[in-house]
Short mmCIF file of C-alpha atoms in Angstrom, two decimals:
data_model
loop_
_atom_site.label_atom_id
_atom_site.label_comp_id
_atom_site.label_asym_id
_atom_site.label_seq_id
_atom_site.Cartn_x
_atom_site.Cartn_y
_atom_site.Cartn_z
CA MET Z 1 -150.18 125.87 124.58
CA THR Z 2 -147.78 122.72 123.93
CA LYS Z 3 -147.87 121.79 120.46
CA ILE Z 4 -148.92 118.18 120.94
CA LEU Z 5 -150.01 117.67 117.03
CA GLN Z 6 -146.86 118.19 115.73
CA ASP Z 7 -144.52 115.71 115.04
CA LYS Z 8 -140.84 115.30 115.29
CA PHE Z 9 -140.32 116.10 111.41
CA GLY Z 10 -142.38 119.63 112.56
CA ARG Z 11 -145.59 118.55 110.69
CA GLU Z 12 -148.49 120.25 112.02
CA HIS Z 13 -151.74 117.59 112.09
CA THR Z 14 -154.85 119.89 111.82
CA TYR Z 15 -156.94 117.21 109.91
CA LEU Z 16 -158.55 114.31 111.44
CA ARG Z 17 -160.60 111.78 109.87
CA ILE Z 18 -162.73 110.02 112.16
CA SER Z 19 -164.25 106.57 111.16
CA LEU Z 20 -168.02 106.10 112.83
CA THR Z 21 -168.74 102.91 112.29
CA GLU Z 22 -166.92 99.52 110.53
CA ARG Z 23 -170.26 98.43 108.73
CA CYS Z 24 -170.93 98.88 105.40
CA ASN Z 25 -173.84 98.47 103.27
CA LEU Z 26 -171.24 97.80 100.01
CA ARG Z 27 -168.34 95.17 99.91
CA CYS Z 28 -166.05 96.97 97.85
CA SER Z 29 -163.01 94.44 96.98
CA TYR Z 30 -160.42 96.97 97.71
CA CYS Z 31 -161.46 97.66 101.08
CA MET Z 32 -162.97 94.54 102.43
CA PRO Z 33 -161.62 91.00 102.39
CA GLU Z 34 -163.64 88.74 99.96
CA GLU Z 35 -164.47 86.64 103.72
CA GLY Z 36 -165.68 89.72 105.51
CA VAL Z 37 -163.77 91.36 108.57
CA GLN Z 38 -163.94 90.34 112.25
CA LEU Z 39 -166.17 93.51 113.40
CA SER Z 40 -165.32 94.97 117.02
CA PRO Z 41 -168.04 94.22 119.18
CA LYS Z 42 -170.26 97.10 119.58
CA SER Z 43 -169.48 97.82 123.12
CA HIS Z 44 -165.87 98.32 121.81
CA ILE Z 45 -167.13 100.91 119.35
CA MET Z 46 -167.49 104.84 119.85
CA THR Z 47 -170.35 106.10 121.03
CA TYR Z 48 -171.56 109.54 119.91
CA GLU Z 49 -170.34 111.20 123.24
CA GLU Z 50 -166.86 110.01 122.69
CA VAL Z 51 -166.62 110.37 119.15
CA TYR Z 52 -167.73 114.23 120.36
CA ASP Z 53 -164.83 114.14 123.36
CA ILE Z 54 -162.14 112.93 121.70
CA ALA Z 55 -162.80 115.39 118.66
CA LYS Z 56 -163.00 118.48 120.80
CA THR Z 57 -159.83 116.92 122.28
CA PHE Z 58 -158.00 117.46 119.21
CA VAL Z 59 -159.89 120.30 118.20
CA ASP Z 60 -158.65 122.28 121.13
CA ASN Z 61 -155.29 121.27 120.54
CA GLY Z 62 -155.28 122.91 116.75
CA VAL Z 63 -157.62 120.39 113.98
CA THR Z 64 -159.21 122.56 112.13
CA LYS Z 65 -160.87 120.46 110.12
CA ILE Z 66 -162.40 117.22 110.66
CA ARG Z 67 -164.12 114.42 107.65
CA LEU Z 68 -166.10 111.79 108.84
CA THR Z 69 -165.88 108.12 107.03
CA GLY Z 70 -166.38 104.35 107.80
CA GLY Z 71 -167.57 101.78 106.61
CA GLU Z 72 -170.23 104.02 105.69
CA PRO Z 73 -171.32 106.63 107.94
CA PHE Z 74 -175.09 106.94 107.01
CA VAL Z 75 -176.04 103.22 108.45
CA ARG Z 76 -174.83 104.64 111.84
CA LYS Z 77 -178.31 105.15 113.51
CA ASP Z 78 -177.24 107.99 115.66
CA ILE Z 79 -175.35 109.68 112.49
CA PRO Z 80 -177.91 112.83 112.88
CA VAL Z 81 -176.75 113.22 116.64
CA ILE Z 82 -173.18 112.71 115.79
CA LEU Z 83 -173.55 115.59 113.15
CA GLU Z 84 -175.05 117.96 115.31
CA LYS Z 85 -172.70 117.41 118.22
CA LEU Z 86 -169.82 117.98 115.70
CA ALA Z 87 -171.12 120.72 114.28
CA SER Z 88 -171.08 122.70 117.40
CA LEU Z 89 -167.18 123.14 117.57
CA PRO Z 90 -164.94 125.44 115.64
CA VAL Z 91 -163.94 122.85 113.07
CA GLU Z 92 -164.80 122.50 108.95
CA LEU Z 93 -166.69 119.38 109.09
CA SER Z 94 -167.31 117.21 105.81
CA ILE Z 95 -168.47 113.55 105.32
CA THR Z 96 -167.29 110.51 102.80
CA SER Z 97 -170.10 107.78 101.56
CA ASN Z 98 -170.86 105.37 99.24
CA ALA Z 99 -174.10 107.67 98.80
CA VAL Z 100 -176.11 104.61 98.64
CA ILE Z 101 -178.56 106.23 101.07
CA ILE Z 102 -177.68 109.62 101.62
CA ASN Z 103 -180.53 111.15 100.24
CA ARG Z 104 -182.27 110.51 102.98
CA PHE Z 105 -179.90 112.73 104.59
CA ILE Z 106 -180.05 116.13 102.81
CA ASP Z 107 -181.49 117.90 105.06
CA VAL Z 108 -179.38 116.98 107.95
CA LEU Z 109 -176.26 118.03 106.04
CA LYS Z 110 -177.99 121.33 105.27
CA ALA Z 111 -178.79 122.05 109.17
CA ASN Z 112 -175.23 121.31 110.23
CA GLN Z 113 -173.65 123.18 107.53
CA ILE Z 114 -171.48 120.33 105.87
CA LYS Z 115 -171.21 121.08 102.44
CA LYS Z 116 -168.40 118.73 101.16
CA ILE Z 117 -169.44 115.41 100.02
CA ASN Z 118 -166.90 112.58 98.86
CA VAL Z 119 -168.76 109.93 96.92
CA SER Z 120 -166.93 106.35 96.12
CA LEU Z 121 -167.46 105.08 93.11
CA ASP Z 122 -165.28 102.75 91.19
CA SER Z 123 -166.89 102.46 87.94
CA LEU Z 124 -169.59 104.30 85.61
CA ASP Z 125 -170.82 100.49 84.46
CA LYS Z 126 -173.38 98.66 86.03
CA ASP Z 127 -171.87 95.48 85.52
CA LYS Z 128 -168.33 96.57 86.72
CA PHE Z 129 -169.77 98.60 89.87
CA THR Z 130 -171.80 95.63 90.79
CA HIS Z 131 -168.67 93.08 90.58
CA ILE Z 132 -166.63 95.42 92.63
CA THR Z 133 -169.03 95.99 95.31
CA ARG Z 134 -170.45 92.78 95.31
CA ARG Z 135 -174.06 94.70 95.28
CA ASN Z 136 -176.50 96.27 92.53
CA GLN Z 137 -176.81 99.82 93.68
CA PHE Z 138 -175.57 101.86 90.65
CA ASP Z 139 -178.69 103.39 89.72
CA LYS Z 140 -178.71 105.14 93.36
CA VAL Z 141 -175.77 106.16 93.76
CA TYR Z 142 -175.26 107.74 90.55
CA ASN Z 143 -178.53 109.42 90.92
CA ASN Z 144 -177.93 110.34 94.39
CA ILE Z 145 -174.19 112.34 92.57
CA LEU Z 146 -176.64 114.15 90.76
CA LEU Z 147 -179.26 115.08 93.42
CA LEU Z 148 -175.92 116.17 95.82
CA VAL Z 149 -174.67 118.60 92.98
CA LYS Z 150 -178.37 120.12 92.04
CA GLU Z 151 -178.95 120.69 95.95
CA GLY Z 152 -175.60 122.78 95.89
CA PHE Z 153 -173.00 120.48 97.87
CA THR Z 154 -169.60 120.54 96.87
CA VAL Z 155 -168.75 117.13 95.66
CA LYS Z 156 -165.91 115.19 94.62
CA VAL Z 157 -166.13 111.26 93.07
CA ASN Z 158 -163.37 109.19 94.47
CA ALA Z 159 -162.53 106.53 91.95
CA VAL Z 160 -159.73 103.90 92.65
CA LEU Z 161 -158.20 102.85 89.22
CA MET Z 162 -157.28 98.85 89.17
CA LYS Z 163 -155.64 97.65 85.99
CA ASP Z 164 -157.72 95.65 83.75
CA PHE Z 165 -160.32 96.47 85.42
CA ASN Z 166 -161.46 100.29 84.91
CA GLU Z 167 -158.76 102.08 83.58
CA ASP Z 168 -159.78 102.26 80.42
CA GLU Z 169 -163.05 104.49 82.09
CA ILE Z 170 -160.50 107.25 83.13
CA ILE Z 171 -161.46 109.44 80.24
CA ASP Z 172 -164.97 108.59 80.74
CA PHE Z 173 -164.75 109.91 84.35
CA ILE Z 174 -162.79 112.76 83.28
CA GLU Z 175 -165.92 113.75 80.74
CA LEU Z 176 -168.55 113.90 83.38
CA THR Z 177 -167.17 117.11 84.38
CA LYS Z 178 -167.69 118.71 81.18
CA ASP Z 179 -171.64 119.51 82.34
CA LEU Z 180 -171.24 118.91 86.16
CA PRO Z 181 -169.33 120.42 88.75
CA VAL Z 182 -167.97 117.81 90.47
CA SER Z 183 -164.01 116.92 90.92
CA ILE Z 184 -163.07 113.27 89.92
CA ARG Z 185 -160.11 111.56 92.15
CA PHE Z 186 -157.98 109.17 90.59
CA ILE Z 187 -156.68 106.91 93.49
CA GLU Z 188 -153.80 104.52 93.02
CA PHE Z 189 -154.71 101.19 94.46
CA MET Z 190 -152.95 100.72 97.66
CA PRO Z 191 -152.52 97.65 99.75
CA PHE Z 192 -154.35 96.91 102.85
CA ASP Z 193 -154.96 93.30 104.79
CA GLY Z 194 -157.07 90.87 102.32
CA ASN Z 195 -157.42 93.28 99.06
CA LYS Z 196 -155.21 90.82 97.14
CA TRP Z 197 -153.09 93.98 95.92
CA ASP Z 198 -149.70 93.83 94.09
CA LEU Z 199 -148.29 96.43 92.33
CA SER Z 200 -149.14 95.25 88.72
CA LYS Z 201 -153.04 95.83 89.09
CA MET Z 202 -151.96 99.57 90.04
CA VAL Z 203 -152.60 102.43 87.47
CA ALA Z 204 -149.88 105.10 88.46
CA TYR Z 205 -150.26 108.86 88.32
CA LYS Z 206 -147.53 108.67 85.12
CA GLU Z 207 -150.11 106.20 83.48
CA ILE Z 208 -153.10 108.44 84.14
CA LEU Z 209 -151.78 111.47 82.96
CA GLU Z 210 -150.32 109.83 79.42
CA LYS Z 211 -153.64 108.63 78.85
CA VAL Z 212 -155.39 112.07 79.59
CA ASN Z 213 -152.91 113.44 77.46
CA GLN Z 214 -153.20 111.38 74.98
CA HIS Z 215 -157.00 111.40 74.44
CA PHE Z 216 -157.56 115.69 74.64
CA PRO Z 217 -155.91 118.30 72.44
CA LYS Z 218 -153.10 119.71 73.58
CA GLY Z 219 -153.27 122.79 76.22
CA THR Z 220 -156.43 121.93 76.88
CA VAL Z 221 -155.52 119.95 80.16
CA GLU Z 222 -154.57 122.55 82.63
CA ARG Z 223 -152.36 121.88 85.77
CA LEU Z 224 -154.48 123.57 88.66
CA GLN Z 225 -152.86 125.23 91.91
CA ASP Z 226 -153.31 122.85 95.02
CA ALA Z 227 -154.78 123.78 98.39
CA PRO Z 228 -152.02 123.76 100.97
CA ASN Z 229 -151.38 119.95 102.21
CA ASP Z 230 -153.40 119.23 99.43
CA THR Z 231 -152.78 114.90 98.88
CA ALA Z 232 -154.14 115.56 95.32
CA LYS Z 233 -152.73 116.92 92.04
CA ASN Z 234 -155.56 118.81 90.64
CA TYR Z 235 -155.86 119.44 86.70
CA LYS Z 236 -159.23 120.65 84.90
CA ILE Z 237 -159.98 120.00 80.98
CA LYS Z 238 -160.39 123.80 79.56
CA GLY Z 239 -163.85 124.83 79.19
CA TYR Z 240 -165.22 122.07 81.68
CA ARG Z 241 -167.49 122.62 84.27
CA GLY Z 242 -165.86 120.17 86.79
CA SER Z 243 -162.39 119.27 87.82
CA PHE Z 244 -160.00 115.86 88.23
CA ALA Z 245 -157.28 114.84 90.46
CA ILE Z 246 -154.67 112.25 90.89
CA ILE Z 247 -153.86 110.41 94.36
CA SER Z 248 -150.55 108.37 94.07
CA SER Z 249 -150.15 107.50 97.58
CA VAL Z 250 -147.78 104.99 96.03
CA THR Z 251 -145.74 106.01 93.34
CA ASN Z 252 -145.38 110.15 94.42
CA PRO Z 253 -146.55 109.96 97.92
CA PHE Z 254 -147.32 113.46 99.84
CA CYS Z 255 -145.80 112.78 103.04
CA ASP Z 256 -143.50 115.70 103.39
CA SER Z 257 -146.67 118.14 103.97
CA CYS Z 258 -149.09 115.94 105.60
CA ASN Z 259 -151.38 117.02 108.38
CA ARG Z 260 -153.44 114.33 108.59
CA LEU Z 261 -154.43 111.75 111.55
CA ARG Z 262 -157.01 109.09 111.79
CA LEU Z 263 -159.27 107.48 114.60
CA THR Z 264 -160.62 104.27 114.18
CA ALA Z 265 -164.63 103.25 114.92
CA ASN Z 266 -163.30 101.49 118.02
CA GLY Z 267 -161.29 104.50 119.40
CA HIS Z 268 -157.80 103.81 118.08
CA LEU Z 269 -155.68 107.11 116.57
CA LYS Z 270 -153.38 105.91 113.67
CA ASN Z 271 -150.99 108.61 112.44
CA CYS Z 272 -150.47 107.29 109.02
CA LEU Z 273 -152.96 104.99 107.07
CA PHE Z 274 -150.08 102.80 106.22
CA SER Z 275 -148.92 102.48 109.76
CA ALA Z 276 -149.72 99.05 111.64
CA THR Z 277 -149.12 100.44 114.89
CA GLU Z 278 -152.35 102.26 116.60
CA SER Z 279 -152.59 104.17 119.88
CA ASP Z 280 -155.97 103.31 121.87
CA LEU Z 281 -157.47 106.29 123.10
CA LEU Z 282 -161.15 104.32 124.19
CA THR Z 283 -159.63 103.25 126.84
CA ALA Z 284 -157.72 105.91 128.48
CA LEU Z 285 -161.17 107.80 127.59
CA ARG Z 286 -163.57 105.35 129.67
CA ALA Z 287 -161.35 105.64 132.61
CA LYS Z 288 -161.28 108.91 133.09
CA LYS Z 289 -157.60 109.51 132.22
CA PRO Z 290 -156.08 112.37 130.26
CA ILE Z 291 -155.61 111.16 126.30
CA GLU Z 292 -153.34 113.96 125.57
CA PRO Z 293 -150.28 112.43 126.03
CA ILE Z 294 -151.01 109.17 124.09
CA ILE Z 295 -151.86 111.30 121.49
CA GLN Z 296 -148.37 113.47 121.55
CA LYS Z 297 -146.85 110.03 121.94
CA ALA Z 298 -148.47 108.85 118.83
CA ILE Z 299 -147.62 111.74 117.12
CA GLN Z 300 -144.03 111.96 118.03
CA ALA Z 301 -143.81 108.30 116.78
CA LYS Z 302 -145.19 108.84 113.34
CA LEU Z 303 -142.56 108.09 110.55
CA LYS Z 304 -141.11 110.22 107.78
CA MET Z 305 -143.12 107.92 104.77
CA ARG Z 306 -145.63 105.43 104.82
CA GLY Z 307 -145.57 103.63 107.75
CA GLY Z 308 -141.51 103.05 107.39
CA MET Z 309 -142.54 101.78 104.02
CA ASP Z 310 -140.53 104.41 102.39
CA THR Z 311 -139.64 102.67 99.12
CA LEU Z 312 -141.66 100.20 96.40
CA GLU Z 313 -139.81 97.17 97.54
CA LYS Z 314 -141.04 97.52 100.77
CA LEU Z 315 -144.47 97.95 99.98
CA GLN Z 316 -144.53 94.41 97.87
CA GLN Z 317 -143.21 92.57 100.98
CA PRO Z 318 -146.33 91.50 102.65
CA ASP Z 319 -145.08 90.88 105.85
CA LEU Z 320 -145.16 94.53 106.15
CA HIS Z 321 -147.98 95.27 105.00
CA LEU Z 322 -150.28 92.71 106.26
CA LYS Z 323 -150.14 94.00 109.46
CA ASN Z 324 -152.38 96.52 108.47
CA ARG Z 325 -156.22 96.34 108.95
CA SER Z 326 -158.42 96.22 106.38
CA MET Z 327 -159.21 99.14 105.00
CA ILE Z 328 -163.30 99.35 105.96
CA THR Z 329 -161.91 99.10 109.68
CA ILE Z 330 -159.60 101.80 109.36
CA GLY Z 331 -162.14 104.39 107.80
CA GLY Z 332 -162.01 105.55 104.06
#
C-alpha cells in the first residue's frame, strides 16, 4: 500500500479529527469571534454518508483513531447515525463536547463503544463561565462531567488558560483530580481569526508548572509517561485519583511527532491546526473523483512546524495567523 498519509518528514498520520458542524450552543470568545461567524450553507456541510465515506478512505489508508468535534457535535440532529456508522470502522472513536446536552446521549455513546470524552470547561466560577461562553450553562456542564464519570467514561477536561482571567484557577482545577478520576488539561491560548490573541494573554507551560510546584509540597508532583504522539505533558499529584496535563502548542510545540489531520465540517482537509491552507475533499467526493491524490498532496505540503509559524515572532504577525479560520469553523 502506498503510504499516502506519510509526509516528507516521515511523520505517519494515524489520527483524524472530524468536525461535524460549525454550530454551537455556546459562544466561547477564544473560539468564536464576538460578532459570530459566517456559517457554511447547509448544502456545503458533509452529510452523514459523506462523513463516513471520507473517514473510511482515511481508515483504509492507515488512520487508527478518529475524534469527532464541532462546533458542538451533539447539536447535529443525525449524530446517533454518524456515531453508528463510524463505530463500524476498525478505529478508536472518541468525541469532544461542551457537555451542555451530552446527558441525552449516554446510551448512544455506550451503544457505539465510545468511551473517551473530552469536555471543554474554562472556569469553575459560574460568573467567569458565563462571561467566557456568553451563556449561563455552568451547572449543566459541571453536572454532566460528574455524570460521565459516574457512567464509566474516560473524561478529560480541557481548559484554555488566559492571563488575568482564569490563571488563578489552576490549583482549583487540579484539586478536582483529588477525588475525581479525570484528566485536567491546561491549553495555551492560541491565535485564530477573531479571538483577539496576543502573547501577553497567554499563560505559558513554564508558568503553569511554577504555580503548581509552588503550591504542592516538594516530591508530590509526579511526571507521568506520555503516550506516543501525545500533545500533552502529563502529571499527577501523588495520592490523587486523577491527573493533569499541559498542552503547550505555542511555547513548546510537539510538531516533530505530529500524527494529526483535521477535516472541517464542509469537507476540507487541514494538514495542521495552524495552517491557512486547505484541500477540498468534499467537492471531489461529490463529483465521484478519487480523494486519495488530494489527501496525499495535502500531506506532502505539510510544513515542519505550526503551518510555517516556527517562531513566536511569526505567531505575533497578524497578517500570517489571521489567514486561518476561526477555531469554531476548524473543529476543536
